[in-house]
Short mmCIF file of C-alpha atoms in Angstrom, two decimals:
data_model
loop_
_atom_site.label_atom_id
_atom_site.label_comp_id
_atom_site.label_asym_id
_atom_site.label_seq_id
_atom_site.Cartn_x
_atom_site.Cartn_y
_atom_site.Cartn_z
CA MET D 259 0.00 0.00 0.00
CA VAL D 260 1.38 3.37 -1.02
CA ARG D 261 1.16 6.09 1.60
CA LEU D 262 0.31 9.59 0.40
CA PRO D 263 2.63 12.42 1.41
CA LEU D 264 1.59 14.31 4.52
CA SER D 265 0.20 17.81 4.19
CA PRO D 266 2.05 20.69 5.86
CA GLU D 267 -0.77 20.82 8.43
CA GLU D 268 -0.34 17.15 9.30
CA ILE D 269 3.40 17.63 9.68
CA GLU D 270 2.87 20.64 11.97
CA ARG D 271 0.34 18.72 14.10
CA GLY D 272 2.85 15.87 14.42
CA GLU D 273 5.53 18.31 15.56
CA ARG D 274 3.13 19.87 18.12
CA LEU D 275 2.22 16.39 19.35
CA GLY D 276 5.88 15.51 19.79
CA ARG D 277 6.67 18.72 21.67
CA PHE D 278 3.68 18.23 23.96
CA LEU D 279 4.57 14.62 24.78
CA ARG D 280 8.21 15.56 25.38
CA ARG D 281 7.20 18.37 27.77
CA SER D 282 4.73 16.04 29.49
CA ARG D 283 7.41 13.39 29.97
CA GLY D 284 9.54 15.91 31.87
CA ASP D 285 12.54 14.28 33.48
CA ARG D 286 11.15 10.76 33.24
CA ALA D 287 13.39 8.41 31.30
CA MET D 288 12.32 7.80 27.73
CA LEU D 289 13.04 4.09 28.12
CA ARG D 290 10.79 3.75 31.18
CA VAL D 291 7.90 5.69 29.59
CA ALA D 292 8.17 3.72 26.34
CA LEU D 293 8.25 0.34 28.06
CA ASP D 294 5.37 1.27 30.38
CA ALA D 295 3.34 2.34 27.31
CA GLY D 296 4.20 -0.85 25.43
CA VAL D 297 6.09 0.89 22.62
CA SER D 298 9.73 0.83 21.68
CA PRO D 299 11.98 3.67 22.84
CA GLU D 300 12.72 4.32 19.14
CA THR D 301 9.01 4.80 18.44
CA LEU D 302 8.65 7.25 21.31
CA ARG D 303 11.78 9.11 20.18
CA LYS D 304 10.43 9.42 16.63
CA ILE D 305 7.06 10.67 17.87
CA GLU D 306 8.65 13.21 20.22
CA SER D 307 10.94 14.48 17.46
CA GLY D 308 8.04 14.82 14.99
CA ARG D 309 9.46 12.19 12.63
CA VAL D 310 6.26 10.14 13.00
CA ALA D 311 3.61 12.77 12.39
CA THR D 312 0.60 10.44 12.37
CA PRO D 313 1.13 7.72 14.98
CA ALA D 314 -1.60 5.20 15.70
CA PHE D 315 -4.33 6.30 18.09
CA SER D 316 -3.65 3.34 20.37
CA THR D 317 0.01 4.35 20.61
CA ILE D 318 -0.85 7.91 21.62
CA ALA D 319 -3.50 6.69 24.05
CA ALA D 320 -0.98 4.37 25.73
CA ILE D 321 1.71 7.06 25.98
CA ALA D 322 -0.77 9.64 27.26
CA GLY D 323 -1.98 7.17 29.88
CA VAL D 324 1.55 6.58 31.16
CA LEU D 325 2.20 10.33 31.23
CA GLY D 326 -1.07 11.01 33.06
CA VAL D 327 -2.45 13.36 30.41
CA SER D 328 -5.94 13.14 29.01
CA LEU D 329 -6.67 12.61 25.35
CA ASP D 330 -8.62 15.87 25.50
CA ASP D 331 -5.37 17.63 26.46
CA VAL D 332 -3.50 15.92 23.64
CA TRP D 333 -6.19 16.95 21.16
CA ALA D 334 -6.17 20.55 22.40
CA GLN D 335 -2.38 20.76 22.06
CA ILE D 336 -2.14 19.35 18.56
CA ASN D 337 -4.97 21.57 17.38
CA ALA D 338 -3.75 24.73 19.11
CA PRO D 339 -4.80 27.94 17.35
CA ASP D 340 -2.51 28.98 14.56
CA ALA D 341 -1.30 32.52 13.88
CA GLU D 342 -4.76 33.57 12.67
CA GLY D 343 -6.40 32.21 15.82
CA ASP D 344 -8.30 29.40 14.11
CA ALA D 345 -8.46 26.06 15.86
CA PRO D 346 -9.22 23.28 13.36
CA ASP D 347 -11.89 20.82 14.48
CA ALA D 348 -12.29 22.70 17.76
CA GLY D 349 -15.66 21.08 18.42
CA VAL D 350 -14.38 17.50 18.24
CA GLN D 351 -13.31 15.77 21.43
CA ILE D 352 -11.56 12.45 21.94
CA ARG D 353 -12.32 10.49 25.08
CA ALA D 354 -10.50 7.48 26.43
CA ALA D 355 -12.48 4.27 26.46
CA GLY D 356 -13.24 2.71 29.77
#
């Protein structure tokens, strides 16, 4: 299956996601957070650096759970208002199952 190139907006959202997760991790070891979330340290590193701009929902949910941040917070951060003050999909909310 051929994957289409990401749009500039998708790339920017991926970078915002990575910055948010990195800040949320704080001084916790990447290895510990990755293992607790059930992902490889390399996957977490790529997400935090923005190299994986569209990670799987289950991956983000697991990492967010380990970091103690809600999926609502993740969604708000990756859809933060741009320079014009528009927040894409501002009315949509993601909730954790359970």
